[in-house]
Structures are given as structure tokens and as C-alpha cells.
């Protein structure tokens, strides 16, 4: 099979093009370093089935950060039939150097000048015919985002593949590549001849926005204000959807499923309806909020604001031994901790990478968000709810900052901080929908695996041995809860909540499902039951514990894989468990002492 | 000759030398920091935060420590009133 790779500097649109050609849904974002691993897909090109590979961006062929290593390793071990090199047309004045370096590797290649839409607007003109002649390779102007010029580019790629040139020789590629100075000269001459960049670029809309968003004094307050507004929006728009879905799922149960299982043995209808259905339905009701959350998240990621957040926060992060990129990873962790942990691959200094990885698991991910929305709506009034949620986000930052402050001595580093600031961009509808769909798929995938297994287990624990009433102290769940009571009682966390927490160790989605199963209720009835069982102080203590104690098994596995150190994984686990206990303890006991 | 870290906001200058170890040198050069190139200072973040520098069509932010590795000369053309 023919193999085609997409190569280019970070943030040049490789993954966007990859998605366009293959129909896959690789993650896209206006941040250099979204892709940190290989992704491949089969595509039909010029009558051949070919493997198309999306790679992390590289600045040059000398880089040694972990994401760049992925590319070096790939090039040195896989023969290529074609490299599609993507450059950002507007930045051709610096990115051409990478093309010239790759050219020395003797891989059959096509040059795709991407983002031609932006280059046109900036008044940059490139004489592509002459450039192609001079480079002796096909050169095409495309816009991967809007799909312009793609058919022609694919034709050119197919033509190169069909010439059946000898594929690249990995052995040669692993030989070091020098001759940088020659490349510099060649680059200057090509640019002078074939590229025209207006000497004074008129003030762009990005410049105007930056004047406000990066303002000396307004920048940070605006950041927190924007965050507050976005979360309010998700909450305000998502809550009715969730309520509606929960109601519909309840209706489905009472009008169809219950009659259907009326004749079956009680244990079977119990397992299927009170166990699996209640558990999964309660979790499923959160899908609209999660989708909404990720739609907003994808817009933020694609806007280019993340790099601005890095700019605004770097000075503060430096005091904690981290840098602006670490802050961006914390924000990405709000979506899911796993990609955020992987995103640290762009850091070259191992101590800094580890320190960043130590704080990311404390980032309030979307799965934890579900637990909090559930608890908050059950125990707080509609007007308090948004504030409580925001307080939890702030708490997430506080624990991350505290962790970094305390551990920075152990992870001293001198990592340079240099980051490009891409222009502001707005995602197309297609990109937004693709991302939303990706998250639904991800959720369904998790749901079908451990959420179902989790709720079945919880059901079994709360219903056996069968000679005691379900969910009573005599069940296995009751016994398990009693086992943890000495540690969790001082936090105000009762036996039922303890069971939910134990299962939440695997994935936070299970927490809500587990509570539904434990109380044998769903929807509104479940909320009412919760409110009668615990008060707001206990709920808050439970939420603080759930926020800090540990993300989920996938995060722990990622910590282990990315750090390549079991010791580090255990350190992270022990620290979060200890911190969670301490924070909840202090909160609960203080609140009680104050008479709440 | 001055250092990039010493420039004022709004100033233009030409890069005259870059003193950095190999990996940093390569990264700087890939982002457009090359001897002879013109750059301008857009802004600086509060509390001695990073510098926002514009090189041609690329915007880059970097800390003082890194900016101090880059020597610059006055850009006689651009700084004339
Ligand atoms: N205006 C415009 N924006 C584009 C185009 N192609 C991609 N983008 C945007 O550029 C940004 C980066 O796109 P990605 O596809 O994630 O870039 P990448 O090269 O895969 O980036 P890394 O994985 O970080 O190396 C996203 O915001 C895209 O929406 C284009 O043709 N025109
Ligand atoms: Mg990518």
C-alpha cells in the first residue's frame, strides 16, 4: 500500500486537510501542538488505496520534544511514497525553510500552500508556477478549511504517486541533515523572486481585538469574565435540555419498559430497569450539556484565544515553575484531562513536563462537571447554582496553583518560553458539528463500556445478599460503605455517596449513574431523594472530594504512559487523594463549626 | 547594539546576532528570528510577563530570558519620524 504523510509546521492545517481528504475526525484547533500523535486513515487516490498519515507539526528537522520525536521516528522507520508539505501561505517567509529541509530528504513531494484565503486578504501574492518550476515539485494553493483548491491538489498528489518514483529510504533520512546555511540562502532567493508581502500590513481585525483582549489591565479580568459567561451559557442553555431528556427517558420507562417487563422475574426487571436503565438514562440525560460544552470548547480552541491566555498568564505561571502553555493545558483539561496530558509533549524539559502533568488531573473535566451539575441542581437554588459551579472552577485553579507551588522545587527547569500567536479564527459550522459529534461518539463509547459495567456492579452490590432489603446496611454496598466510614464520615460523606465515589474512581460518569442505582430512582424523584438525604454542606464536601481525589482510570493510565514512570503515577495519585481528603475535611468541619 | 529585551514598546529593530544553544537557536530561527530580519515590539504583559514581537507576518511571544539572547540594531529607516 502507498503511504502518504502530511508534514508541516504546527498549526498549518494538516489535521484540517487530513479530515477533508479522509473524512476522519482528527482534532483541529488554533493552537500549535493540537496533534501530538500519529493518526492514519485509508484513502483512495489516483486509483490506489493509500494510507494517509497525519503527524504532529514540526518546526524543523532538529527538534527533540516528544511530539517532534514522533515525526522523526516515523520518517526514520517508514518509507514514504509521498509527502504533502503544508505551509501557511501568509507565513511562507519563515516556513519555507522547513520545505527546503524536507526536500533534502528526497521524498516525492507536493507543496500545498494552505490558508490561501487569509494570504489573499493580507495582500500576499505568490507566483506559484515559477515557484513550482524552481522547486521542481507541484505547488498548489489551497484552503483546507473551506475546501478550495483541493481537487487540483489531490490530482497533483495522485500524479506524483502514479509516477511510481522510488519511495523514500528511511535509512537515508535518519542521517543527520546539515547544510542549513545553504538552505537560508536558497530560501531568501526564492522569497525575493516569487513571493510578495506588502511591506506595511494594514491593521487587521486580529490587531484590533488584541488591543482589547491583551490589554495590560483589562486582559485578565476579561478572561475570567468570558469564562464565567461561557459557563453560565452552558448551564442556562443545557439545563432545560437535560431536564427534557430526563423526563422523556422516564416516560419511556413508565409507558413502555415497565409494562414490557411486568411479567419477568423481579431480579431481571430490577437489574434491567433499576440497574442498567436508571443508571444509563441518568448519565445519558447529560449528553446535551456535554455536547454544548464541547461546542463552546471547540470554538474557544479554534479562536486562537488559547495562545492569548498563555500570554496573559505566563508571568504568574512562571512563579509556580510552569509557563503559559501549562495554563493552556489546564484549560484544555476542562474538556478532558487525557488530551491535556498528551498536549504536554510539546515541552522539552522533562521536569516542567512532569510538573504540568502533576497539576492537570486537578482540572475540572467535563465528566466531573456532570457530577457537579447533578449535585448542585439537587441541593442549591436556581440562583445559587451558577455561583457554586463557578466556585468549583475557581477551586480547581486554586488546587492546581497550590500543587505547582508546593512541588516546583522538585521539578526545577529552565525551559525556554517561545510561542507563536496565531490570528483569531472562527470555526466553520462543519468544524463545530464534527467536533460535537466526536464528543458524542466518545461519550457513547465510554458509556457502552464502563458505565454499563459500573452500574451493573453497583446494582449487584446494593441488591445482594438478597436476604436483606436493597441498599440497606446489610448489603455488600452497605458493608463496603461501612469499611470506608472511618475515613469518610469526618467529611460528611455517607455510605451511599461513598459507594458512588469508589466507582467514580474508574470514571466520573459512573458517579451519577451509581447514585441513581443506589437510590433506585431517576430524574426529579432522584433529586428530591438526594435533597432529603444530605444537606448542602455535605454536598459541597462531596463535590470538593470528587473534584480533587482522582480523575479516572484513563487519566491515570495516560499519566503512566506519558511520564513513563510508575513512581510518578503513584505520586500523583497519592497527592490528589491526600489533598482531596484534607480540603473536604477542612471545609466540612469548618462549616459545621460555624453552625451550618 | 542592544538586546531585544531592552527595546521599548512600538520600537522597530533589526536582528544582528542570536546567541543561543543549538535547540533554542533552531526554534528561534523556525519562528522567523534570523539575522537581518526586522522586528517590532507590539506589547509586554504585566508583571514583567512575556514580550509580544512581530516578525513579518508572524507574531511570537517570548520571555525576557529568551529575548536577551537576541541582539538588535536600530532600524534607521523605520524609526525615523
Ligand atoms: N483561514 C484558514 N484557516 C485554516 C485553514 N486550514 C486550517 N485552518 C485553521 O488553522 C488552525 C489549525 O488547524 P489544524 O488542522 O489543527 O492544524 P495542524 O497543522 O494539524 O496543527 P498541529 O496539529 O497543532 O500541528 C485551525 O484553527 C483551523 O481551523 C485554511 O485553509 N484557512
Ligand atoms: Mg494537527
XYZ file of C-alpha atoms and ligand atoms in Angstrom:
710
model
C 0.000 0.000 0.000
C 1.181 3.506 -0.802
C 1.928 5.715 2.159
C 1.364 9.478 2.198
C 2.308 11.756 5.065
C 1.236 15.288 5.911
C 4.184 17.355 7.054
C 4.436 20.954 8.115
C 4.952 23.362 10.950
C 2.469 23.312 13.825
C -0.897 24.954 13.226
C -0.663 24.990 9.442
C -3.861 22.993 8.893
C -2.543 19.444 8.491
C -5.312 17.885 10.530
C -7.921 20.023 8.771
C -6.674 18.732 5.423
C -6.470 15.201 6.783
C -10.131 15.382 7.806
C -11.096 16.832 4.438
C -9.380 14.113 2.422
C -10.184 11.109 4.584
C -13.471 12.082 6.195
C -11.897 11.249 9.547
C -12.314 13.474 12.572
C -8.863 14.334 13.841
C -8.846 17.086 16.412
C -8.339 20.568 14.982
C -7.593 23.728 16.901
C -5.955 27.109 16.512
C -3.092 26.223 18.801
C 0.334 24.928 17.744
C 0.507 21.412 19.104
C -3.027 20.035 18.938
C -1.857 16.871 17.226
C 0.776 15.059 19.274
C 0.489 11.566 17.879
C 0.137 9.741 14.568
C -3.268 9.236 13.069
C -3.816 7.391 9.838
C -6.700 6.664 7.512
C -7.193 4.817 4.253
C -7.921 6.989 1.252
C -8.444 6.341 -2.436
C -6.010 8.359 -4.520
C -5.399 8.013 -8.241
C -6.810 4.509 -8.255
C -4.705 3.329 -5.349
C -5.724 2.688 -1.807
C -3.239 4.684 0.185
C -2.567 5.220 3.845
C -2.726 8.896 4.734
C -0.881 9.839 7.910
C -1.475 12.996 9.953
C 1.549 13.938 12.037
C 2.337 16.448 14.773
C 3.730 19.733 13.494
C 7.485 20.240 13.405
C 9.422 23.483 13.277
C 12.465 21.876 11.709
C 14.084 18.500 11.473
C 16.261 19.087 14.524
C 13.567 19.177 17.193
C 13.682 16.834 20.131
C 10.495 17.456 22.040
C 8.321 14.370 22.386
C 5.853 15.396 19.689
C 8.656 16.140 17.249
C 10.259 12.809 18.084
C 7.082 11.125 16.895
C 7.688 12.626 13.448
C 11.396 11.846 13.351
C 10.717 8.317 14.414
C 8.022 7.940 11.793
C 10.215 9.282 8.992
C 13.134 7.145 10.010
C 11.112 3.941 10.064
C 8.567 4.190 7.289
C 9.214 4.557 3.588
C 7.022 7.289 2.122
C 5.571 7.405 -1.370
C 4.539 10.990 -0.999
C 4.890 13.831 1.454
C 2.310 16.573 1.259
C 4.062 19.522 2.847
C 1.724 22.202 4.155
C 2.826 25.762 4.676
C 0.758 28.639 5.969
C 0.840 30.891 2.883
C 0.821 34.054 4.998
C 3.930 32.897 6.822
C 5.759 31.473 3.845
C 8.571 33.910 4.625
C 9.656 31.747 7.531
C 8.060 28.369 6.876
C 9.750 27.798 3.523
C 12.825 26.691 5.436
C 11.084 23.508 6.555
C 10.126 22.652 2.998
C 13.719 23.063 1.869
C 14.906 20.841 4.682
C 12.406 18.140 3.810
C 13.325 18.443 0.156
C 16.819 17.299 1.022
C 15.360 14.004 2.207
C 14.458 13.047 -1.354
C 10.882 12.104 -0.651
C 8.482 12.525 -3.580
C 6.600 15.629 -2.548
C 3.862 18.113 -3.240
C 3.785 21.561 -1.702
C 0.386 22.728 -0.503
C 0.244 26.426 0.309
C -2.619 26.385 2.779
C -4.755 29.199 4.181
C -4.718 30.905 0.818
C -7.890 32.666 1.951
C -6.003 34.511 4.682
C -2.992 35.217 2.471
C -5.226 36.777 -0.163
C -6.795 39.056 2.420
C -3.381 40.167 3.635
C -2.404 41.026 0.057
C 0.309 38.395 -0.181
C 0.909 37.151 -3.690
C 2.934 34.126 -4.647
C 3.984 33.217 -8.163
C 3.208 29.545 -7.844
C 4.080 28.497 -11.382
C 7.579 29.842 -11.128
C 7.960 28.607 -7.598
C 6.947 25.115 -8.717
C 9.475 25.199 -11.513
C 12.184 26.385 -9.263
C 11.439 23.809 -6.589
C 10.817 21.084 -9.172
C 7.669 19.919 -7.479
C 3.943 20.598 -7.823
C 2.871 23.654 -5.824
C -0.803 24.254 -5.094
C -2.714 26.939 -3.304
C -5.411 25.507 -1.110
C -7.686 26.349 1.739
C -8.219 23.184 3.734
C -10.770 24.873 5.953
C -13.049 25.983 3.128
C -12.156 23.191 0.717
C -10.774 25.424 -2.000
C -8.246 24.036 -4.457
C -8.497 20.543 -3.023
C -9.473 18.612 -6.182
C -6.495 20.049 -8.011
C -4.184 19.308 -5.122
C -5.382 15.724 -4.945
C -4.881 15.352 -8.694
C -1.334 16.564 -8.372
C -0.744 14.192 -5.481
C -2.175 11.279 -7.473
C 0.045 12.161 -10.413
C 3.147 12.068 -8.241
C 2.145 8.741 -6.752
C 1.410 7.254 -10.143
C 4.829 8.220 -11.480
C 5.863 5.466 -9.135
C 9.023 7.203 -8.073
C 11.090 5.213 -5.696
C 9.782 5.727 -2.229
C 11.931 7.458 0.343
C 14.645 5.478 2.009
C 14.280 5.649 5.798
C 17.942 4.831 6.332
C 18.956 7.945 4.464
C 16.561 10.064 6.383
C 17.910 9.114 9.735
C 21.251 10.508 8.573
C 21.581 13.946 10.005
C 20.713 16.887 7.827
C 23.066 19.799 7.821
C 23.560 22.407 5.108
C 21.345 24.843 6.960
C 23.183 27.846 5.681
C 22.666 26.867 2.098
C 19.012 26.495 2.855
C 18.880 30.002 4.243
C 20.326 31.463 1.044
C 18.077 29.394 -1.187
C 15.085 30.479 0.846
C 15.914 34.164 0.579
C 16.299 33.936 -3.144
C 13.036 32.070 -3.666
C 11.153 34.527 -1.485
C 12.611 37.533 -3.232
C 11.724 36.177 -6.647
C 8.305 34.642 -6.198
C 6.662 35.995 -3.084
C 5.375 39.453 -2.490
C 4.416 40.506 1.013
C 3.177 44.082 1.418
C 5.766 45.956 3.480
C 3.238 47.553 5.778
C 0.419 45.215 6.637
C -2.708 47.183 7.409
C -4.082 46.781 10.889
C -6.011 43.531 10.841
C -9.043 42.618 12.889
C -6.734 40.416 14.947
C -4.696 43.514 15.871
C -7.816 45.383 16.883
C -9.072 42.521 19.037
C -5.671 42.051 20.621
C -5.640 45.670 21.709
C -8.576 44.850 23.961
C -8.046 41.216 24.854
C -4.329 41.575 25.562
C -4.733 44.935 27.272
C -2.378 45.495 30.176
C -5.118 45.768 32.781
C -8.264 44.589 31.049
C -6.828 41.347 29.654
C -7.076 39.132 32.710
C -10.409 40.395 34.048
C -11.850 39.888 30.570
C -10.547 36.343 30.577
C -12.326 35.465 33.801
C -15.444 37.321 32.752
C -15.532 35.402 29.468
C -15.088 32.152 31.335
C -17.917 33.000 33.688
C -20.238 33.961 30.841
C -19.448 30.816 28.881
C -20.152 28.511 31.801
C -23.349 30.400 32.573
C -24.365 29.917 28.988
C -23.687 26.186 29.049
C -25.585 25.865 32.279
C -28.520 28.037 31.258
C -28.930 26.522 27.817
C -28.080 22.957 28.748
C -30.192 22.544 31.871
C -33.609 22.651 30.149
C -32.346 20.200 27.534
C -31.176 17.872 30.253
C -34.441 18.132 32.141
C -36.381 17.461 28.979
C -34.316 14.427 28.104
C -34.537 13.063 31.651
C -38.299 13.478 31.521
C -38.525 11.704 28.161
C -36.386 8.831 29.377
C -38.556 8.499 32.464
C -41.643 8.459 30.286
C -40.122 5.766 28.103
C -39.610 3.662 31.182
C -43.052 4.057 32.687
C -45.006 3.783 29.471
C -43.077 1.131 27.600
C -40.375 -0.660 29.527
C -42.281 -1.310 32.731
C -45.275 -2.926 31.001
C -42.849 -4.888 28.861
C -41.050 -6.372 31.846
C -44.134 -6.698 34.019
C -44.166 -10.463 33.573
C -40.463 -11.126 34.046
C -38.867 -12.153 37.369
C -38.238 -9.275 39.790
C -34.480 -9.709 39.786
C -34.402 -9.406 35.989
C -36.585 -6.319 35.771
C -34.636 -4.934 38.758
C -31.317 -5.436 37.029
C -32.507 -4.146 33.674
C -34.694 -1.257 34.798
C -33.451 -0.134 38.219
C -29.890 -1.074 37.422
C -28.903 -0.546 33.829
C -31.749 1.656 32.596
C -31.856 4.074 35.532
C -28.100 4.329 35.670
C -27.500 4.802 31.978
C -30.526 7.065 31.469
C -29.398 9.395 34.249
C -25.969 9.632 32.660
C -27.411 9.908 29.152
C -29.516 12.883 30.169
C -26.236 14.791 30.442
C -25.341 14.280 26.786
C -26.876 17.607 25.649
C -24.875 19.544 28.242
C -21.700 17.719 27.294
C -22.238 18.349 23.605
C -22.945 22.007 24.307
C -19.873 22.195 26.476
C -17.667 20.816 23.734
C -19.193 23.057 21.094
C -18.196 26.031 23.212
C -14.815 24.461 23.957
C -14.137 23.847 20.266
C -14.955 27.453 19.487
C -12.546 28.633 22.155
C -9.849 26.257 20.929
C -10.325 27.319 17.355
C -10.468 31.033 18.076
C -6.767 31.392 18.792
C -7.534 32.740 22.248
C -5.622 29.939 23.991
C -2.281 31.434 22.960
C -3.504 34.775 24.301
C -4.361 33.145 27.615
C -0.794 31.840 27.671
C 0.477 35.382 27.132
C -1.667 36.836 29.907
C -0.895 34.166 32.476
C 2.761 33.412 31.813
C 4.162 35.810 34.411
C 2.029 34.233 37.128
C 2.748 30.698 35.926
C 6.487 31.428 35.992
C 6.216 31.937 39.746
C 4.982 28.369 40.031
C 7.665 26.817 37.847
C 5.281 26.466 34.888
C 4.708 28.570 31.806
C 1.838 29.939 29.751
C 1.490 26.697 27.843
C 0.905 24.876 31.115
C -2.007 27.199 31.755
C -3.444 26.369 28.335
C -3.173 22.668 29.180
C -5.137 23.329 32.381
C -7.852 24.918 30.266
C -7.807 22.002 27.839
C -8.159 19.751 30.851
C -11.582 21.300 31.400
C -12.658 19.242 28.408
C -10.857 16.040 29.261
C -7.624 15.520 31.197
C -6.285 12.888 28.798
C -5.598 15.071 25.715
C -4.325 17.817 28.018
C -1.766 15.411 29.487
C -0.726 14.379 25.994
C -0.531 18.012 24.932
C 2.408 18.494 27.302
C 4.525 16.613 24.766
C 5.439 19.966 23.280
C 7.510 20.758 26.380
C 11.098 19.783 26.025
C 12.212 19.957 29.620
C 11.173 16.820 31.467
C 10.832 18.473 34.904
C 8.475 21.088 33.502
C 6.511 18.453 31.656
C 6.133 16.375 34.804
C 5.125 19.360 36.913
C 2.465 20.263 34.351
C 1.262 16.667 34.308
C 1.027 16.716 38.082
C -1.431 19.620 38.042
C -3.601 18.651 35.051
C -5.532 15.870 36.846
C -6.922 18.573 39.135
C -8.552 20.314 36.198
C -12.352 20.135 36.418
C -13.109 17.941 33.386
C -16.461 17.601 31.669
C -17.175 14.271 33.387
C -16.793 15.893 36.789
C -18.953 18.745 35.520
C -21.823 16.251 35.177
C -21.490 15.186 38.796
C -21.467 18.788 39.935
C -24.432 19.886 37.855
C -26.321 16.931 39.241
C -25.489 17.662 42.867
C -25.878 21.409 42.515
C -29.334 21.261 40.961
C -30.423 18.811 43.642
C -29.220 20.882 46.583
C -28.948 24.520 45.638
C -31.493 27.039 44.429
C -31.524 28.126 40.801
C -29.940 31.460 41.691
C -27.147 29.922 43.761
C -26.375 27.179 41.279
C -24.225 29.102 38.776
C -22.174 30.673 41.550
C -21.494 27.331 43.202
C -20.383 25.913 39.870
C -18.086 28.852 39.233
C -16.655 28.494 42.715
C -15.764 24.895 41.903
C -13.918 26.024 38.776
C -12.000 28.559 40.837
C -11.265 25.835 43.368
C -9.894 23.721 40.554
C -7.464 26.546 39.677
C -6.552 27.031 43.330
C -5.649 23.364 43.807
C -3.624 23.375 40.588
C -1.714 26.503 41.561
C -1.129 25.201 45.062
C 0.187 21.905 43.748
C 2.586 23.637 41.377
C 3.798 25.987 44.104
C 4.469 23.144 46.509
C 6.195 20.887 44.012
C 8.101 23.371 41.871
C 11.229 22.824 43.951
C 11.251 19.157 42.933
C 10.760 19.952 39.266
C 13.125 22.845 38.627
C 13.553 23.657 34.963
C 14.904 26.191 32.505
C 12.529 25.552 29.645
C 12.535 28.479 27.202
C 9.133 30.025 26.555
C 8.521 30.959 22.937
C 5.126 30.617 21.384
C 3.516 31.812 18.197
C 0.364 33.860 18.371
C -1.902 32.789 15.519
C -4.536 35.161 14.140
C -8.050 34.879 15.545
C -10.128 32.438 13.555
C -13.711 31.343 13.725
C -14.599 27.688 13.205
C -16.933 26.822 10.352
C -20.242 25.145 11.133
C -18.822 21.969 9.683
C -15.905 22.047 12.131
C -18.192 22.699 15.078
C -20.590 19.895 14.182
C -17.729 17.498 13.566
C -16.350 18.223 16.998
C -19.708 17.842 18.722
C -20.229 14.522 17.002
C -16.763 13.388 18.013
C -17.590 14.012 21.658
C -20.932 12.201 21.460
C -19.143 9.228 19.942
C -16.524 9.371 22.655
C -19.215 9.503 25.300
C -21.208 6.606 23.825
C -18.022 4.620 23.654
C -17.338 5.159 27.339
C -20.979 4.615 28.209
C -21.134 1.271 26.466
C -18.008 0.115 28.234
C -17.552 1.052 31.823
C -20.697 2.937 32.576
C -22.827 -0.143 31.909
C -20.434 -2.446 33.723
C -20.217 0.069 36.559
C -23.938 0.420 37.095
C -24.453 -3.344 36.904
C -21.839 -3.797 39.609
C -23.378 -1.105 41.765
C -26.772 -2.720 41.307
C -25.403 -6.095 42.345
C -23.680 -4.632 45.389
C -26.803 -2.833 46.542
C -29.096 -5.850 45.958
C -27.079 -8.741 47.375
C -27.114 -10.656 49.619
C -30.782 -10.972 48.759
C -31.981 -11.705 52.294
C -31.621 -8.040 53.349
C -33.553 -5.034 51.978
C -31.903 -3.450 48.896
C -29.480 -0.616 49.583
C -29.599 -1.280 53.325
C -26.568 -1.523 55.586
C -26.603 -5.316 55.246
C -25.893 -5.355 51.506
C -22.398 -5.624 50.122
C -22.597 -1.953 49.255
C -23.564 -1.166 52.832
C -20.674 -3.225 54.139
C -18.250 -1.594 51.723
C -19.526 1.817 52.761
C -19.067 0.919 56.421
C -15.491 -0.091 55.688
C -14.724 3.416 54.429
C -16.853 5.155 57.040
C -13.979 5.922 59.440
C -12.199 7.931 56.715
C -15.228 9.452 55.026
C -17.504 10.212 57.982
C -15.376 13.169 59.105
C -16.019 14.620 55.623
C -19.782 14.234 55.892
C -19.771 11.671 53.108
C -22.341 8.968 53.883
C -22.281 5.314 52.831
C -24.275 5.821 49.659
C -22.082 8.659 48.473
C -19.024 6.617 49.375
C -20.088 3.825 47.025
C -20.551 6.364 44.239
C -17.069 7.742 44.926
C -15.475 4.303 44.870
C -16.917 3.662 41.427
C -16.139 7.177 40.349
C -12.519 6.157 40.574
C -12.999 4.345 37.277
C -14.824 7.192 35.543
C -16.749 10.153 36.895
C -19.729 9.427 34.654
C -20.424 6.404 36.843
C -20.929 8.566 39.936
C -24.250 9.930 38.777
C -25.346 6.591 37.375
C -24.355 4.879 40.611
C -26.414 7.295 42.718
C -29.428 6.605 40.513
C -28.970 2.884 41.047
C -28.299 3.154 44.772
C -31.448 5.166 45.366
C -33.347 3.201 42.728
C -34.679 6.434 41.257
C -34.280 8.612 38.219
C -34.909 12.191 37.127
C -36.754 14.510 39.511
C -37.534 11.814 42.040
C -33.828 11.129 42.435
C -33.083 14.818 43.030
C -35.764 15.065 45.697
C -34.461 11.951 47.395
C -30.891 13.316 47.377
C -32.018 16.582 48.926
C -33.776 14.754 51.727
C -30.742 12.591 52.474
C -27.956 15.151 52.678
C -27.650 18.890 53.237
C -25.697 21.426 51.220
C -22.615 21.259 53.418
C -22.320 17.520 52.825
C -22.970 18.007 49.119
C -20.245 20.633 48.885
C -17.804 18.464 50.779
C -18.642 15.563 48.463
C -18.115 17.744 45.394
C -14.777 19.038 46.649
C -13.671 15.479 47.245
C -14.908 14.375 43.817
C -13.121 17.321 42.205
C -9.747 16.520 43.690
C -9.458 12.856 44.625
C -8.627 11.369 41.250
C -9.739 11.919 37.671
C -10.409 8.479 36.201
C -8.582 5.332 35.203
C -7.831 6.592 31.675
C -6.126 9.638 33.121
C -4.071 7.502 35.452
C -3.068 5.232 32.574
C -2.141 8.280 30.490
C -0.068 9.674 33.356
C 1.803 6.409 33.479
C 2.348 6.216 29.699
C 3.353 9.810 29.184
C 5.678 10.028 32.172
C 6.990 6.507 31.592
C 7.295 6.287 35.343
C 5.204 4.254 37.750
C 6.607 6.244 40.637
C 5.297 9.463 39.152
C 1.863 7.944 38.649
C 1.729 6.893 42.303
C 2.933 10.292 43.426
C 0.129 11.959 41.504
C -2.454 9.544 42.861
C -1.326 9.796 46.470
C -1.144 13.585 46.297
C -4.648 14.010 44.893
C -6.182 11.567 47.356
C -4.462 13.233 50.289
C -5.300 16.735 49.132
C -8.926 15.798 48.497
C -9.326 14.434 51.983
C -7.680 17.433 53.564
C -9.696 20.014 51.624
C -13.018 18.269 52.286
C -12.144 17.759 55.936
C -11.263 21.396 56.479
C -14.327 22.565 54.590
C -16.780 20.235 56.307
C -15.513 20.688 59.823
C -15.246 24.464 59.477
C -18.730 24.765 58.035
C -20.153 22.617 60.834
C -18.197 24.513 63.460
C -19.638 27.745 62.099
C -23.083 26.297 62.652
C -24.121 25.498 59.073
C 23.843 47.268 19.781
C 21.126 46.346 22.217
C 19.205 43.303 23.340
C 15.672 42.542 22.246
C 14.655 42.546 25.886
C 15.693 46.197 26.190
C 13.532 47.561 23.414
C 10.542 49.744 24.150
C 7.020 49.029 23.032
C 6.433 50.162 19.465
C 10.125 50.159 18.572
C 11.442 48.572 15.377
C 14.855 46.954 15.119
C 16.967 44.628 13.011
C 18.304 41.376 14.400
C 22.077 41.470 14.396
C 23.016 38.321 16.273
C 21.455 35.389 18.069
C 23.270 33.732 20.934
C 21.587 30.523 21.892
C 22.374 26.864 22.240
C 21.543 24.720 19.284
C 17.981 23.657 20.072
C 16.864 27.136 21.060
C 18.633 28.587 18.042
C 16.759 26.269 15.706
C 13.418 27.017 17.303
C 14.023 30.771 17.126
C 15.050 30.539 13.533
C 11.995 28.450 12.595
C 9.791 31.109 14.145
C 11.444 33.747 11.995
C 14.243 35.091 14.197
C 17.053 35.309 11.656
C 19.936 37.758 11.423
C 18.991 40.713 9.231
C 15.257 40.422 9.835
C 13.256 43.383 11.068
C 11.035 43.058 14.087
C 8.821 45.284 16.146
C 7.635 45.158 19.736
C 3.864 45.024 19.995
C 3.368 44.872 23.747
C 4.542 43.409 27.001
C 2.407 41.563 29.521
C 2.061 42.934 33.037
C 4.262 41.907 35.948
C 7.261 41.503 33.692
C 5.443 38.972 31.549
C 6.370 37.938 28.019
C 7.069 40.232 25.085
C 4.844 40.194 22.039
C 7.039 40.581 18.972
C 6.083 40.824 15.319
C 8.390 39.487 12.610
C 6.994 39.967 9.136
C 3.654 38.187 9.206
C 4.379 36.115 12.305
C 3.556 37.126 15.871
C 5.577 35.495 18.616
C 5.592 35.808 22.389
C 8.716 35.114 24.407
C 10.134 35.725 27.843
C 12.897 38.182 28.684
C 15.366 35.358 29.237
C 14.968 34.331 25.627
C 14.698 37.889 24.322
C 18.067 38.644 25.948
C 19.697 36.117 23.603
C 18.814 38.249 20.613
C 20.949 41.245 19.727
C 19.398 44.018 17.696
C 20.403 47.171 15.862
C 18.366 50.275 15.344
C 16.303 50.111 12.226
C 17.299 53.512 10.887
C 14.570 53.510 8.253
C 11.624 52.525 10.384
C 12.366 54.656 13.399
C 12.552 57.944 11.503
C 9.623 60.155 12.405
N -8.358 30.557 7.377
C -7.997 29.276 7.314
N -7.803 28.602 8.443
C -7.427 27.309 8.360
C -7.214 26.654 7.124
N -6.828 25.383 7.361
C -6.814 25.244 8.706
N -7.193 26.389 9.310
C -7.297 26.653 10.749
O -5.990 26.599 11.266
C -5.991 26.073 12.590
C -5.047 24.897 12.705
O -5.571 23.788 12.006
P -5.084 22.293 12.315
O -5.645 21.450 11.226
O -5.373 21.922 13.710
O -3.532 22.452 12.126
P -2.386 21.350 12.314
O -1.372 21.628 11.286
O -2.978 19.993 12.331
O -1.839 21.771 13.725
P -0.982 20.886 14.772
O -1.701 19.596 14.934
O -1.019 21.715 16.015
O 0.373 20.770 14.218
C -7.444 25.733 12.886
O -8.000 26.822 13.573
C -8.055 25.610 11.509
O -9.438 25.879 11.531
C -7.411 27.419 5.918
O -7.261 26.938 4.807
N -7.806 28.713 6.081
Mg -2.983 18.608 13.745
